[in-house]
PDB file of C-alpha atoms and ligand atoms in Angstrom:
ATOM      1  CA  UNK A   1      -2.979   4.901  -2.138  1.00 43.00           C
ATOM      2  CA  UNK A   2      -4.008   2.443   0.540  1.00 47.00           C
ATOM      3  CA  UNK A   3      -0.542   1.048   1.252  1.00 49.00           C
ATOM      4  CA  UNK A   4       2.928   2.549   0.770  1.00 51.00           C
ATOM      5  CA  UNK A   5       4.710   1.413  -2.412  1.00 48.00           C
ATOM      6  CA  UNK A   6       8.117   1.375  -0.761  1.00 44.00           C
ATOM      7  CA  UNK A   7       8.727   0.093   2.715  1.00 45.00           C
ATOM      8  CA  UNK A   8      11.702  -0.701   4.863  1.00 52.00           C
ATOM      9  CA  UNK A   9      13.509  -3.919   5.723  1.00 61.00           C
ATOM     10  CA  UNK A  10      12.103  -7.009   4.049  1.00 63.00           C
ATOM     11  CA  UNK A  11       9.877  -5.031   1.714  1.00 70.00           C
ATOM     12  CA  UNK A  12      12.418  -2.510   0.384  1.00 79.00           C
ATOM     13  CA  UNK A  13      13.741  -1.968  -3.132  1.00 87.00           C
ATOM     14  CA  UNK A  14      16.964  -3.710  -1.996  1.00 90.00           C
ATOM     15  CA  UNK A  15      15.044  -6.887  -1.139  1.00 92.00           C
ATOM     16  CA  UNK A  16      13.434  -6.741  -4.570  1.00 94.00           C
ATOM     17  CA  UNK A  17      16.809  -6.334  -6.225  1.00 94.00           C
ATOM     18  CA  UNK A  18      18.068  -9.399  -4.373  1.00 95.00           C
ATOM     19  CA  UNK A  19      15.085 -11.325  -5.736  1.00 96.00           C
ATOM     20  CA  UNK A  20      16.038 -10.202  -9.254  1.00 97.00           C
ATOM     21  CA  UNK A  21      19.666 -11.264  -8.708  1.00 97.00           C
ATOM     22  CA  UNK A  22      18.387 -14.703  -7.697  1.00 98.00           C
ATOM     23  CA  UNK A  23      16.233 -14.898 -10.827  1.00 98.00           C
ATOM     24  CA  UNK A  24      19.311 -14.040 -12.899  1.00 98.00           C
ATOM     25  CA  UNK A  25      21.309 -16.782 -11.164  1.00 98.00           C
ATOM     26  CA  UNK A  26      18.478 -19.237 -11.768  1.00 97.00           C
ATOM     27  CA  UNK A  27      18.688 -18.564 -15.505  1.00 98.00           C
ATOM     28  CA  UNK A  28      16.286 -15.725 -16.344  1.00 98.00           C
ATOM     29  CA  UNK A  29      18.149 -13.697 -19.003  1.00 97.00           C
ATOM     30  CA  UNK A  30      15.683 -11.254 -20.553  1.00 98.00           C
ATOM     31  CA  UNK A  31      16.505  -7.815 -19.106  1.00 98.00           C
ATOM     32  CA  UNK A  32      13.026  -6.515 -19.936  1.00 98.00           C
ATOM     33  CA  UNK A  33      11.523  -9.216 -17.734  1.00 98.00           C
ATOM     34  CA  UNK A  34      14.037  -8.679 -14.925  1.00 98.00           C
ATOM     35  CA  UNK A  35      13.379  -4.922 -14.975  1.00 97.00           C
ATOM     36  CA  UNK A  36       9.617  -5.456 -14.859  1.00 98.00           C
ATOM     37  CA  UNK A  37      10.012  -7.824 -11.882  1.00 97.00           C
ATOM     38  CA  UNK A  38      12.255  -5.267 -10.144  1.00 96.00           C
ATOM     39  CA  UNK A  39       9.567  -2.624 -10.566  1.00 95.00           C
ATOM     40  CA  UNK A  40       6.622  -4.359  -8.882  1.00 96.00           C
ATOM     41  CA  UNK A  41       6.329  -4.268  -5.067  1.00 95.00           C
ATOM     42  CA  UNK A  42       5.301  -7.894  -4.529  1.00 95.00           C
ATOM     43  CA  UNK A  43       4.673  -7.410  -0.793  1.00 94.00           C
ATOM     44  CA  UNK A  44       1.634  -5.264  -1.596  1.00 94.00           C
ATOM     45  CA  UNK A  45      -0.080  -8.328  -3.084  1.00 96.00           C
ATOM     46  CA  UNK A  46       0.080 -10.636  -0.064  1.00 93.00           C
ATOM     47  CA  UNK A  47      -1.522 -10.284   3.346  1.00 90.00           C
ATOM     48  CA  UNK A  48       0.408  -8.111   5.772  1.00 89.00           C
ATOM     49  CA  UNK A  49       1.304 -11.075   7.979  1.00 92.00           C
ATOM     50  CA  UNK A  50       3.122 -12.645   4.997  1.00 93.00           C
ATOM     51  CA  UNK A  51       4.727  -9.455   3.640  1.00 91.00           C
ATOM     52  CA  UNK A  52       8.159 -10.354   5.013  1.00 90.00           C
ATOM     53  CA  UNK A  53       8.090 -13.553   2.927  1.00 93.00           C
ATOM     54  CA  UNK A  54       6.856 -11.904  -0.263  1.00 94.00           C
ATOM     55  CA  UNK A  55      10.257 -11.965  -1.999  1.00 95.00           C
ATOM     56  CA  UNK A  56      11.104 -15.588  -1.203  1.00 94.00           C
ATOM     57  CA  UNK A  57      10.955 -17.871  -4.226  1.00 94.00           C
ATOM     58  CA  UNK A  58       7.773 -19.522  -3.102  1.00 94.00           C
ATOM     59  CA  UNK A  59       4.027 -19.535  -3.718  1.00 93.00           C
ATOM     60  CA  UNK A  60       1.980 -17.939  -0.906  1.00 95.00           C
ATOM     61  CA  UNK A  61      -1.731 -18.058  -0.014  1.00 94.00           C
ATOM     62  CA  UNK A  62      -3.882 -15.136  -1.226  1.00 95.00           C
ATOM     63  CA  UNK A  63      -7.233 -16.289   0.143  1.00 94.00           C
ATOM     64  CA  UNK A  64     -10.142 -18.175  -1.520  1.00 95.00           C
ATOM     65  CA  UNK A  65      -7.920 -21.288  -1.598  1.00 93.00           C
ATOM     66  CA  UNK A  66      -5.636 -19.710  -4.235  1.00 96.00           C
ATOM     67  CA  UNK A  67      -1.940 -18.790  -4.305  1.00 95.00           C
ATOM     68  CA  UNK A  68       0.321 -16.096  -5.729  1.00 95.00           C
ATOM     69  CA  UNK A  69       2.732 -17.755  -8.176  1.00 93.00           C
ATOM     70  CA  UNK A  70       6.392 -18.030  -7.210  1.00 95.00           C
ATOM     71  CA  UNK A  71       8.630 -15.311  -8.717  1.00 97.00           C
ATOM     72  CA  UNK A  72      10.735 -17.729 -10.791  1.00 97.00           C
ATOM     73  CA  UNK A  73       7.682 -19.207 -12.490  1.00 97.00           C
ATOM     74  CA  UNK A  74       6.234 -15.747 -13.241  1.00 98.00           C
ATOM     75  CA  UNK A  75       9.559 -14.632 -14.761  1.00 98.00           C
ATOM     76  CA  UNK A  76      10.072 -17.843 -16.702  1.00 98.00           C
ATOM     77  CA  UNK A  77       6.587 -17.840 -18.254  1.00 98.00           C
ATOM     78  CA  UNK A  78       6.820 -14.193 -19.272  1.00 98.00           C
ATOM     79  CA  UNK A  79      10.321 -14.704 -20.678  1.00 98.00           C
ATOM     80  CA  UNK A  80       9.009 -17.483 -22.915  1.00 98.00           C
ATOM     81  CA  UNK A  81       6.094 -15.277 -24.027  1.00 97.00           C
ATOM     82  CA  UNK A  82       8.202 -12.297 -25.124  1.00 97.00           C
ATOM     83  CA  UNK A  83      11.075 -14.271 -26.659  1.00 96.00           C
ATOM     84  CA  UNK A  84      12.178 -12.407 -29.822  1.00 94.00           C
ATOM     85  CA  UNK A  85       8.935 -10.430 -29.728  1.00 94.00           C
ATOM     86  CA  UNK A  86       7.617  -6.919 -29.064  1.00 94.00           C
ATOM     87  CA  UNK A  87       5.400  -7.125 -25.980  1.00 93.00           C
ATOM     88  CA  UNK A  88       2.104  -5.743 -27.337  1.00 97.00           C
ATOM     89  CA  UNK A  89      -1.313  -7.085 -26.283  1.00 98.00           C
ATOM     90  CA  UNK A  90      -1.505  -9.869 -23.696  1.00 98.00           C
ATOM     91  CA  UNK A  91      -4.317 -11.817 -22.026  1.00 99.00           C
ATOM     92  CA  UNK A  92      -3.822 -13.312 -18.562  1.00 98.00           C
ATOM     93  CA  UNK A  93      -6.194 -15.999 -17.271  1.00 98.00           C
ATOM     94  CA  UNK A  94      -6.238 -16.127 -13.453  1.00 98.00           C
ATOM     95  CA  UNK A  95      -5.644 -12.612 -12.056  1.00 98.00           C
ATOM     96  CA  UNK A  96      -5.480 -13.905  -8.480  1.00 98.00           C
ATOM     97  CA  UNK A  97      -4.063 -11.106  -6.335  1.00 97.00           C
ATOM     98  CA  UNK A  98      -2.989  -9.149  -9.431  1.00 98.00           C
ATOM     99  CA  UNK A  99       0.781  -9.503  -9.008  1.00 98.00           C
ATOM    100  CA  UNK A 100       1.584 -11.087 -12.358  1.00 98.00           C
ATOM    101  CA  UNK A 101      -0.841  -8.680 -14.066  1.00 98.00           C
ATOM    102  CA  UNK A 102       1.218  -5.797 -12.656  1.00 98.00           C
ATOM    103  CA  UNK A 103       4.458  -7.331 -13.966  1.00 98.00           C
ATOM    104  CA  UNK A 104       2.833  -7.811 -17.389  1.00 98.00           C
ATOM    105  CA  UNK A 105       1.627  -4.189 -17.367  1.00 98.00           C
ATOM    106  CA  UNK A 106       5.203  -2.974 -16.947  1.00 98.00           C
ATOM    107  CA  UNK A 107       6.173  -4.836 -20.093  1.00 98.00           C
ATOM    108  CA  UNK A 108       3.230  -5.067 -22.497  1.00 98.00           C
ATOM    109  CA  UNK A 109       1.485  -2.031 -23.957  1.00 98.00           C
ATOM    110  CA  UNK A 110      -1.990  -3.530 -23.339  1.00 98.00           C
ATOM    111  CA  UNK A 111      -2.949  -6.085 -20.665  1.00 98.00           C
ATOM    112  CA  UNK A 112      -6.281  -7.871 -20.076  1.00 99.00           C
ATOM    113  CA  UNK A 113      -6.630 -10.155 -17.071  1.00 98.00           C
ATOM    114  CA  UNK A 114      -9.591 -12.424 -16.245  1.00 98.00           C
ATOM    115  CA  UNK A 115     -10.450 -13.890 -12.832  1.00 98.00           C
ATOM    116  CA  UNK A 116     -13.418 -16.176 -12.114  1.00 98.00           C
ATOM    117  CA  UNK A 117     -13.683 -15.505  -8.342  1.00 98.00           C
ATOM    118  CA  UNK A 118     -15.418 -12.168  -7.746  1.00 98.00           C
ATOM    119  CA  UNK A 119     -13.768 -11.630  -4.348  1.00 98.00           C
ATOM    120  CA  UNK A 120     -10.285 -12.047  -5.825  1.00 98.00           C
ATOM    121  CA  UNK A 121     -11.090  -9.896  -8.841  1.00 98.00           C
ATOM    122  CA  UNK A 122     -12.043  -7.137  -6.394  1.00 98.00           C
ATOM    123  CA  UNK A 123      -9.036  -7.714  -4.176  1.00 97.00           C
ATOM    124  CA  UNK A 124      -6.733  -7.474  -7.207  1.00 98.00           C
ATOM    125  CA  UNK A 125      -8.418  -4.216  -8.169  1.00 98.00           C
ATOM    126  CA  UNK A 126      -7.707  -2.713  -4.761  1.00 97.00           C
ATOM    127  CA  UNK A 127      -4.133  -4.105  -4.657  1.00 97.00           C
ATOM    128  CA  UNK A 128      -3.435  -2.508  -8.038  1.00 98.00           C
ATOM    129  CA  UNK A 129      -5.078   0.844  -7.367  1.00 96.00           C
ATOM    130  CA  UNK A 130      -1.974   2.600  -6.070  1.00 94.00           C
ATOM    131  CA  UNK A 131       0.194   1.441  -8.982  1.00 96.00           C
ATOM    132  CA  UNK A 132      -1.921   3.375 -11.493  1.00 95.00           C
ATOM    133  CA  UNK A 133      -1.388   1.030 -14.433  1.00 97.00           C
ATOM    134  CA  UNK A 134      -3.516   2.679 -17.111  1.00 98.00           C
ATOM    135  CA  UNK A 135      -2.828  -0.091 -19.665  1.00 98.00           C
ATOM    136  CA  UNK A 136      -4.319  -2.880 -17.488  1.00 98.00           C
ATOM    137  CA  UNK A 137      -7.968  -4.026 -17.648  1.00 98.00           C
ATOM    138  CA  UNK A 138      -9.372  -6.497 -15.105  1.00 98.00           C
ATOM    139  CA  UNK A 139     -12.345  -8.657 -16.053  1.00 98.00           C
ATOM    140  CA  UNK A 140     -14.559 -10.907 -13.890  1.00 98.00           C
ATOM    141  CA  UNK A 141     -15.302 -14.007 -15.965  1.00 98.00           C
ATOM    142  CA  UNK A 142     -14.422 -17.559 -16.956  1.00 98.00           C
ATOM    143  CA  UNK A 143     -11.092 -17.630 -18.766  1.00 98.00           C
ATOM    144  CA  UNK A 144     -12.096 -20.751 -20.712  1.00 98.00           C
ATOM    145  CA  UNK A 145     -13.844 -18.399 -23.169  1.00 98.00           C
ATOM    146  CA  UNK A 146     -10.961 -15.956 -23.329  1.00 98.00           C
ATOM    147  CA  UNK A 147     -11.949 -12.367 -24.135  1.00 98.00           C
ATOM    148  CA  UNK A 148     -13.455 -12.210 -27.590  1.00 98.00           C
ATOM    149  CA  UNK A 149     -13.959  -8.451 -27.616  1.00 98.00           C
ATOM    150  CA  UNK A 150     -10.248  -7.697 -27.138  1.00 98.00           C
ATOM    151  CA  UNK A 151      -8.872 -10.552 -29.310  1.00 98.00           C
ATOM    152  CA  UNK A 152      -6.568 -11.380 -30.996  1.00 98.00           C
ATOM    153  CA  UNK A 153      -3.675 -11.396 -28.524  1.00 98.00           C
ATOM    154  CA  UNK A 154       0.025 -11.616 -29.337  1.00 98.00           C
ATOM    155  CA  UNK A 155       0.481 -13.374 -26.008  1.00 98.00           C
ATOM    156  CA  UNK A 156      -1.701 -15.432 -23.645  1.00 98.00           C
ATOM    157  CA  UNK A 157      -0.597 -16.583 -20.195  1.00 98.00           C
ATOM    158  CA  UNK A 158      -2.631 -18.926 -18.009  1.00 98.00           C
ATOM    159  CA  UNK A 159      -2.048 -19.145 -14.244  1.00 98.00           C
ATOM    160  CA  UNK A 160      -4.194 -22.225 -13.521  1.00 97.00           C
ATOM    161  CA  UNK A 161      -3.766 -25.785 -14.795  1.00 96.00           C
ATOM    162  CA  UNK A 162      -6.276 -27.011 -17.396  1.00 95.00           C
ATOM    163  CA  UNK A 163      -6.837 -30.621 -18.478  1.00 93.00           C
ATOM    164  CA  UNK A 164      -6.860 -29.535 -22.096  1.00 94.00           C
ATOM    165  CA  UNK A 165      -5.814 -26.376 -23.865  1.00 96.00           C
ATOM    166  CA  UNK A 166      -8.995 -24.235 -24.020  1.00 97.00           C
ATOM    167  CA  UNK A 167     -10.192 -23.954 -27.645  1.00 96.00           C
ATOM    168  CA  UNK A 168     -11.239 -20.305 -27.387  1.00 98.00           C
ATOM    169  CA  UNK A 169      -7.784 -19.284 -26.206  1.00 98.00           C
ATOM    170  CA  UNK A 170      -6.161 -20.954 -29.200  1.00 97.00           C
ATOM    171  CA  UNK A 171      -8.596 -19.149 -31.514  1.00 97.00           C
ATOM    172  CA  UNK A 172      -7.813 -15.790 -29.905  1.00 98.00           C
ATOM    173  CA  UNK A 173      -4.068 -16.161 -30.403  1.00 97.00           C
ATOM    174  CA  UNK A 174      -2.744 -13.790 -33.121  1.00 97.00           C
ATOM    175  CA  UNK A 175      -0.551 -15.037 -35.989  1.00 96.00           C
ATOM    176  CA  UNK A 176       2.994 -15.357 -34.624  1.00 95.00           C
ATOM    177  CA  UNK A 177       1.521 -15.235 -31.126  1.00 97.00           C
ATOM    178  CA  UNK A 178       2.567 -17.340 -28.155  1.00 98.00           C
ATOM    179  CA  UNK A 179       0.570 -18.897 -25.331  1.00 98.00           C
ATOM    180  CA  UNK A 180       2.100 -20.388 -22.185  1.00 98.00           C
ATOM    181  CA  UNK A 181      -0.013 -22.507 -19.860  1.00 98.00           C
ATOM    182  CA  UNK A 182       0.239 -25.318 -17.316  1.00 98.00           C
ATOM    183  CA  UNK A 183      -1.498 -28.503 -18.481  1.00 97.00           C
ATOM    184  CA  UNK A 184      -2.360 -31.550 -16.364  1.00 93.00           C
ATOM    185  CA  UNK A 185      -0.596 -34.353 -18.203  1.00 87.00           C
ATOM    186  CA  UNK A 186      -2.295 -37.386 -16.717  1.00 78.00           C
ATOM    187  CA  UNK A 187      -4.812 -38.553 -14.139  1.00 69.00           C
ATOM    188  CA  UNK A 188      -2.135 -37.938 -11.562  1.00 71.00           C
ATOM    189  CA  UNK A 189      -1.153 -34.552 -10.149  1.00 76.00           C
ATOM    190  CA  UNK A 190       1.632 -34.033 -12.697  1.00 92.00           C
ATOM    191  CA  UNK A 191       1.573 -30.773 -14.676  1.00 96.00           C
ATOM    192  CA  UNK A 192       3.744 -29.361 -17.416  1.00 95.00           C
ATOM    193  CA  UNK A 193       4.225 -25.910 -18.783  1.00 97.00           C
ATOM    194  CA  UNK A 194       3.259 -25.937 -22.454  1.00 97.00           C
ATOM    195  CA  UNK A 195       4.156 -23.351 -25.103  1.00 98.00           C
ATOM    196  CA  UNK A 196       1.839 -22.981 -28.085  1.00 98.00           C
ATOM    197  CA  UNK A 197       2.920 -20.895 -31.064  1.00 98.00           C
ATOM    198  CA  UNK A 198       0.730 -19.946 -33.972  1.00 96.00           C
ATOM    199  CA  UNK A 199       2.560 -19.899 -37.285  1.00 92.00           C
ATOM    200  CA  UNK A 200       0.018 -19.129 -39.971  1.00 84.00           C
ATOM    201  CA  UNK A 201      -2.394 -22.055 -39.957  1.00 86.00           C
ATOM    202  CA  UNK A 202      -0.229 -24.365 -37.936  1.00 94.00           C
ATOM    203  CA  UNK A 203       0.156 -24.607 -34.187  1.00 96.00           C
ATOM    204  CA  UNK A 204       3.453 -25.643 -32.703  1.00 97.00           C
ATOM    205  CA  UNK A 205       3.337 -27.195 -29.230  1.00 97.00           C
ATOM    206  CA  UNK A 206       6.407 -27.521 -27.000  1.00 97.00           C
ATOM    207  CA  UNK A 207       6.554 -29.046 -23.524  1.00 95.00           C
ATOM    208  CA  UNK A 208       8.593 -27.061 -21.008  1.00 96.00           C
ATOM    209  CA  UNK A 209       9.254 -27.470 -17.262  1.00 93.00           C
ATOM    210  CA  UNK A 210       7.205 -29.516 -14.791  1.00 94.00           C
ATOM    211  CA  UNK A 211       5.163 -27.116 -12.618  1.00 95.00           C
ATOM    212  CA  UNK A 212       2.499 -27.024  -9.927  1.00 93.00           C
ATOM    213  CA  UNK A 213      -0.499 -24.706 -10.284  1.00 95.00           C
ATOM    214  CA  UNK A 214      -3.982 -24.555  -8.801  1.00 94.00           C
ATOM    215  CA  UNK A 215      -6.551 -26.178 -11.132  1.00 94.00           C
ATOM    216  CA  UNK A 216      -8.433 -24.178 -13.751  1.00 97.00           C
ATOM    217  CA  UNK A 217     -12.120 -24.301 -12.773  1.00 97.00           C
ATOM    218  CA  UNK A 218     -15.252 -23.763 -14.851  1.00 96.00           C
ATOM    219  CA  UNK A 219     -17.705 -20.870 -14.514  1.00 96.00           C
ATOM    220  CA  UNK A 220     -17.758 -17.719 -12.419  1.00 96.00           C
ATOM    221  CA  UNK A 221     -17.777 -17.751  -8.619  1.00 97.00           C
TER     222      UNK A 221
HETATM  223  N1  LIG B 301      -1.487 -14.672 -11.563  1.00 77.55           N
HETATM  224  C1  LIG B 301      -1.870 -14.850 -10.187  1.00 77.55           C
HETATM  225  C2  LIG B 301      -1.914 -16.311  -9.815  1.00 77.55           C
HETATM  226  C3  LIG B 301      -3.218 -16.673  -9.169  1.00 77.55           C
HETATM  227  S1  LIG B 301      -3.533 -18.398  -8.941  1.00 77.55           S
HETATM  228  C4  LIG B 301      -0.994 -14.037  -9.263  1.00 77.55           C
HETATM  229  O1  LIG B 301      -0.081 -13.349  -9.711  1.00 77.55           O
HETATM  230  O2  LIG B 301      -1.247 -14.055  -8.078  1.00 77.55           O
HETATM  231  C5  LIG B 301      -4.603 -18.760 -10.298  1.00 77.55           C
HETATM  232  C6  LIG B 301      -5.899 -18.022 -10.359  1.00 77.55           C
HETATM  233  O3  LIG B 301      -6.644 -18.562 -11.464  1.00 77.55           O
HETATM  234  C7  LIG B 301      -6.811 -18.161  -9.144  1.00 77.55           C
HETATM  235  O4  LIG B 301      -7.098 -16.903  -8.640  1.00 77.55           O
HETATM  236  C8  LIG B 301      -8.068 -18.844  -9.710  1.00 77.55           C
HETATM  237  O5  LIG B 301      -9.270 -18.408  -9.116  1.00 77.55           O
HETATM  238  C9  LIG B 301      -8.003 -18.436 -11.168  1.00 77.55           C
HETATM  239  N2  LIG B 301      -8.777 -19.286 -12.078  1.00 77.55           N
HETATM  240  C10 LIG B 301      -8.975 -20.629 -12.053  1.00 77.55           C
HETATM  241  N3  LIG B 301      -9.766 -21.019 -13.088  1.00 77.55           N
HETATM  242  C11 LIG B 301     -10.089 -19.888 -13.778  1.00 77.55           C
HETATM  243  C12 LIG B 301     -10.894 -19.629 -14.921  1.00 77.55           C
HETATM  244  N4  LIG B 301     -11.532 -20.595 -15.573  1.00 77.55           N
HETATM  245  N5  LIG B 301     -10.994 -18.345 -15.357  1.00 77.55           N
HETATM  246  C13 LIG B 301     -10.373 -17.330 -14.705  1.00 77.55           C
HETATM  247  N6  LIG B 301      -9.601 -17.519 -13.611  1.00 77.55           N
HETATM  248  C14 LIG B 301      -9.463 -18.780 -13.144  1.00 77.55           C
END
């Protein structure tokens, strides 16, 4: 283990529990999600200089021009995904530092996470090493194509904002499955969280909260 999983002061279990209390106050209700969030040491996923701010409800830089998503948004998206469902196989697009992948791995029985930037994919791997999450697979690739070899997925979660819902991801969504992703709604900066549910042959699309994510980019880097 390269870093300790429990620290003192701002990085302790108590600080994490306060974060979970705040999520509860802000409206996150699913105990499975709250427990998963309580179990992941978020400070291990940000640079040491920022560790004391890891549990604030804010996005933080993780290098390569990318950010770790704010705790509320992570909790909210996962809560929507698992609503009235057994958390089985999930695909995450945009591993980043690996934080959300770790939360997913505490909840879903099988987790696949794709990242297009090689350096981040490797950083996530080293961040996650000490947590020993045997049900999590990290992949270096372009999330626009999803992950055919592991499809279909009961849940898909995208951590970068696309202009349109990627076709391949829709195809790889299992019957009854749910996908949550930020979509750029206009030429302007505005983005919305969108929920897509597959019911047999039909797809049901629901617009949720306004959000702000880094853009989804094409190809590997
Ligand atoms: N879930 C992450 C959030 C990272 S930010 C966390 O917990 O920290 C979003 C990430 O999506 C960035 O790392 C970015 O490089 C990645 N990304 C953007 N477009 C992508 C694509 N087409 N395929 C895979 N990853 C992509």
